[in-house]
Coordinates of C-alpha atoms in Angstrom, one line a residue:
Chain N
D79 CA 0.0 0.0 0.0
A80 CA 1.1 3.5 -0.7
K81 CA 2.7 5.5 2.1
T82 CA 1.0 8.6 3.2
T83 CA 2.5 11.7 5.0
Q84 CA 0.5 13.9 7.3
P85 CA 1.4 16.7 9.6
P86 CA 1.5 15.4 13.2
S87 CA -0.8 18.1 14.6
M88 CA -2.9 21.1 13.6
D89 CA -5.1 23.6 15.4
C90 CA -8.3 25.1 14.2
A91 CA -10.7 27.7 15.6
E92 CA -14.2 26.6 16.3
G93 CA -16.6 27.4 13.5
R94 CA -13.8 27.8 11.0
A95 CA -12.9 25.3 8.2
A96 CA -10.3 22.7 9.1
N97 CA -8.1 21.7 6.1
L98 CA -6.1 18.6 6.7
P99 CA -3.5 17.8 4.1
C100 CA -2.1 14.4 3.0
N101 CA 0.6 13.5 0.6
H102 CA 0.5 10.1 -1.2
S103 CA 3.0 10.7 -4.0
T104 CA 3.4 6.9 -4.7
I105 CA -0.3 6.2 -5.1
S106 CA -1.2 4.0 -8.1
G107 CA -4.2 4.1 -10.3
N108 CA -6.4 1.6 -8.5
E109 CA -5.8 2.9 -5.0
Y110 CA -8.4 4.8 -3.1
V111 CA -7.9 7.6 -0.6
Y112 CA -9.7 7.0 2.7
W113 CA -10.1 9.2 5.7
Y114 CA -10.9 8.0 9.1
R115 CA -10.8 9.7 12.5
Q116 CA -10.3 8.4 16.0
I117 CA -11.7 10.3 19.0
H118 CA -9.8 9.5 22.2
S119 CA -9.5 5.7 22.1
Q120 CA -12.7 5.0 20.4
G121 CA -12.9 2.9 17.2
P122 CA -11.8 4.6 14.0
Q123 CA -14.7 6.3 12.4
Y124 CA -15.1 6.4 8.6
I125 CA -15.3 9.9 7.1
I126 CA -15.0 9.8 3.4
H127 CA -13.2 8.2 0.5
G128 CA -12.4 9.0 -3.2
L129 CA -10.5 7.8 -6.2
K130 CA -10.1 10.7 -8.6
N131 CA -12.9 13.1 -8.2
N132 CA -13.6 15.4 -5.3
E133 CA -16.2 14.0 -2.9
T134 CA -18.6 15.6 -0.4
N135 CA -20.8 14.1 2.2
E136 CA -22.5 15.2 5.4
M137 CA -19.3 15.1 7.4
A138 CA -16.6 16.5 5.1
S139 CA -15.3 17.2 1.6
L140 CA -12.3 15.5 0.0
I141 CA -10.3 17.3 -2.5
I142 CA -7.8 15.2 -4.6
T143 CA -5.3 16.9 -6.8
E144 CA -5.3 16.1 -10.5
D145 CA -2.1 14.0 -10.3
R146 CA -3.6 12.2 -7.2
K147 CA -0.4 12.7 -5.3
S148 CA -2.0 14.6 -2.5
S149 CA -5.4 15.3 -1.0
T150 CA -7.1 17.6 1.5
L151 CA -9.9 16.7 3.9
I152 CA -12.1 19.7 4.7
L153 CA -14.3 20.0 7.7
P154 CA -16.3 23.1 6.7
H155 CA -17.3 24.3 10.2
A156 CA -15.2 22.6 12.8
T157 CA -16.7 22.0 16.3
L158 CA -15.1 21.0 19.5
R159 CA -16.4 17.5 18.9
D160 CA -14.2 17.3 15.8
T161 CA -11.1 17.2 18.0
A162 CA -9.5 13.8 17.0
V163 CA -6.7 12.1 15.2
Y164 CA -7.4 12.1 11.5
Y165 CA -5.9 9.3 9.3
C166 CA -5.4 9.4 5.6
I167 CA -5.1 5.9 4.2
V168 CA -4.4 4.7 0.7
R169 CA -6.0 1.3 0.1
V170 CA -5.8 -1.0 -2.8
E171 CA -8.9 -2.8 -3.8
K172 CA -7.6 -6.3 -3.1
G173 CA -7.2 -7.5 0.4
G174 CA -9.0 -4.7 2.2
K175 CA -6.8 -4.2 5.2
L176 CA -6.2 -0.7 6.3
I177 CA -2.7 0.4 7.2
F178 CA -2.8 3.3 9.6
G179 CA -0.1 5.9 10.0
Q180 CA 0.3 8.3 12.9
G181 CA -2.3 10.6 11.5
T182 CA -2.9 14.3 12.2
E183 CA -4.0 15.3 15.7
L184 CA -6.5 18.1 15.1
S185 CA -7.4 20.3 18.1
V186 CA -10.4 22.5 17.7
K187 CA -10.2 25.4 20.0
P188 CA -13.0 27.8 21.2
Chain J
E31 CA -28.0 2.8 11.7
P32 CA -26.3 -0.6 11.8
E33 CA -23.1 -0.7 13.8
V34 CA -20.4 -3.1 14.8
T35 CA -20.6 -4.1 18.5
Q36 CA -18.0 -5.6 20.7
T37 CA -18.0 -7.2 24.1
P38 CA -16.7 -6.8 26.7
S39 CA -15.8 -3.2 26.7
H40 CA -13.0 -3.9 29.2
Q41 CA -11.2 -7.1 30.2
V42 CA -8.6 -7.6 32.8
T43 CA -6.8 -10.9 32.9
Q44 CA -3.8 -12.6 34.4
M45 CA -0.8 -13.4 32.2
G46 CA -1.1 -16.9 30.8
Q47 CA -4.8 -16.9 30.8
E48 CA -7.0 -17.3 27.7
V49 CA -9.3 -14.5 26.6
I50 CA -12.0 -14.4 24.0
L51 CA -13.0 -11.1 22.6
R52 CA -16.4 -11.0 20.8
C53 CA -17.7 -8.9 18.0
V54 CA -21.0 -8.7 16.2
P55 CA -20.4 -7.3 12.7
I56 CA -23.0 -5.5 10.7
S57 CA -25.5 -8.1 9.7
N58 CA -25.1 -8.2 5.9
H59 CA -21.3 -7.8 5.9
L60 CA -19.1 -10.6 4.7
Y61 CA -15.5 -9.5 5.5
F62 CA -14.3 -9.2 9.0
Y63 CA -11.2 -7.8 10.6
W64 CA -9.3 -7.5 13.9
Y65 CA -7.0 -4.6 14.6
R66 CA -5.2 -3.7 17.8
Q67 CA -3.8 -0.4 19.2
I68 CA -1.3 -0.4 22.0
L69 CA -1.6 2.7 24.2
G70 CA -0.1 5.6 22.4
Q71 CA 0.7 3.7 19.2
K72 CA -0.8 3.2 15.8
V73 CA -3.8 1.1 14.9
E74 CA -2.3 -2.2 13.6
F75 CA -3.9 -4.8 11.4
L76 CA -4.1 -8.3 12.8
V77 CA -6.2 -10.5 10.6
S78 CA -8.9 -10.5 8.0
F79 CA -11.5 -13.2 7.6
Y80 CA -13.8 -14.2 4.7
N81 CA -15.9 -17.2 3.8
N82 CA -15.0 -18.9 7.1
E83 CA -11.3 -18.7 6.7
I84 CA -8.4 -16.3 7.3
S85 CA -7.6 -14.3 4.1
E86 CA -4.7 -12.4 5.5
K87 CA -2.8 -12.1 8.7
S88 CA 0.0 -9.9 10.0
E89 CA 3.2 -11.1 11.7
I90 CA 1.6 -10.0 15.0
F91 CA -1.0 -12.7 14.5
D92 CA 1.0 -15.7 15.7
D93 CA 0.0 -19.1 17.0
Q94 CA -1.4 -17.6 20.2
F95 CA -4.1 -15.9 18.2
S96 CA -7.1 -17.5 16.5
V97 CA -10.4 -16.2 15.0
E98 CA -13.7 -17.9 14.6
R99 CA -17.1 -17.2 13.3
P100 CA -19.0 -19.7 15.5
D101 CA -22.5 -18.8 14.3
G102 CA -24.1 -16.4 11.8
S103 CA -23.6 -13.3 13.9
N104 CA -20.5 -13.5 16.1
F105 CA -16.9 -13.1 15.2
T106 CA -14.3 -13.9 17.9
L107 CA -10.7 -13.3 18.6
K108 CA -9.0 -15.7 21.0
I109 CA -5.7 -15.2 22.7
R110 CA -4.6 -18.6 24.1
S111 CA -2.0 -17.6 26.6
T112 CA -1.9 -13.8 27.2
K113 CA 1.3 -11.9 27.6
L114 CA 1.8 -8.5 29.2
E115 CA 2.4 -7.1 25.7
D116 CA -1.0 -8.1 24.5
S117 CA -2.4 -5.3 26.6
A118 CA -4.1 -3.0 24.0
M119 CA -7.4 -1.9 22.5
Y120 CA -8.8 -4.5 20.1
F121 CA -11.0 -3.3 17.3
C122 CA -13.3 -5.4 15.2
A123 CA -14.3 -4.1 11.7
S124 CA -16.5 -5.4 9.0
R125 CA -17.4 -4.5 5.4
D126 CA -19.8 -5.6 2.7
R127 CA -18.9 -7.7 -0.3
G128 CA -17.7 -5.1 -2.8
Q129 CA -13.9 -4.5 -2.8
R130 CA -14.5 -0.8 -2.5
E131 CA -16.8 -1.1 0.4
T132 CA -16.0 0.8 3.5
Q133 CA -14.8 -0.9 6.7
Y134 CA -16.8 0.0 9.8
F135 CA -15.2 -0.3 13.2
G136 CA -16.6 -1.3 16.6
P137 CA -16.0 0.6 19.8
G138 CA -13.2 -1.7 20.9
T139 CA -12.3 -3.9 23.8
R140 CA -9.6 -2.7 26.2
L141 CA -7.6 -5.6 27.3
L142 CA -5.3 -5.3 30.3
V143 CA -2.9 -8.2 31.1
L144 CA -1.5 -8.2 34.5

């Protein structure tokens, strides 16, 4: 699976957009970009995933660059409850296991 | 909304004892996984299970570990003789049949080996 690189930590003001970057320069054509988050020691929570096109759901937006070497997760109006570790994972179709890195620890501050 | 459930939420055991961690995956899902997370460390893949057999396992998943789907709803992880270093959060996950389908995680079982 492709390696991903994320900043170890970020701060965001409550109510502002949180933009979490991820580099995946070795991604190949059949690999999807997944985002999960983990609040305290709870189970990882699925947020969004994409292949080539930008995606949006009720939780977030995912922007993938045209060359697919990087992506950005956008939480449009961050709340205190969005404080968590956010993981960017590149997953091949076959197999299905997820390989977690260290993620980005997002702190949303009042 | 369907969710993965796990029991117990916490388990304390003595070193050398056997433990069984239980998971009820989402009902129509066919692929099942166990992951673990040692305190302060990354979430690590242990094993994946499909069609009543292990499809992939990590090097962590040695002979002390086994998985089973004893009936149509439960998915279990057994550790035969626990060691101190088995202390961790254990997460179960499941997904539907399509290769692109998302994995959904349970809340985890916190295992403490004394």
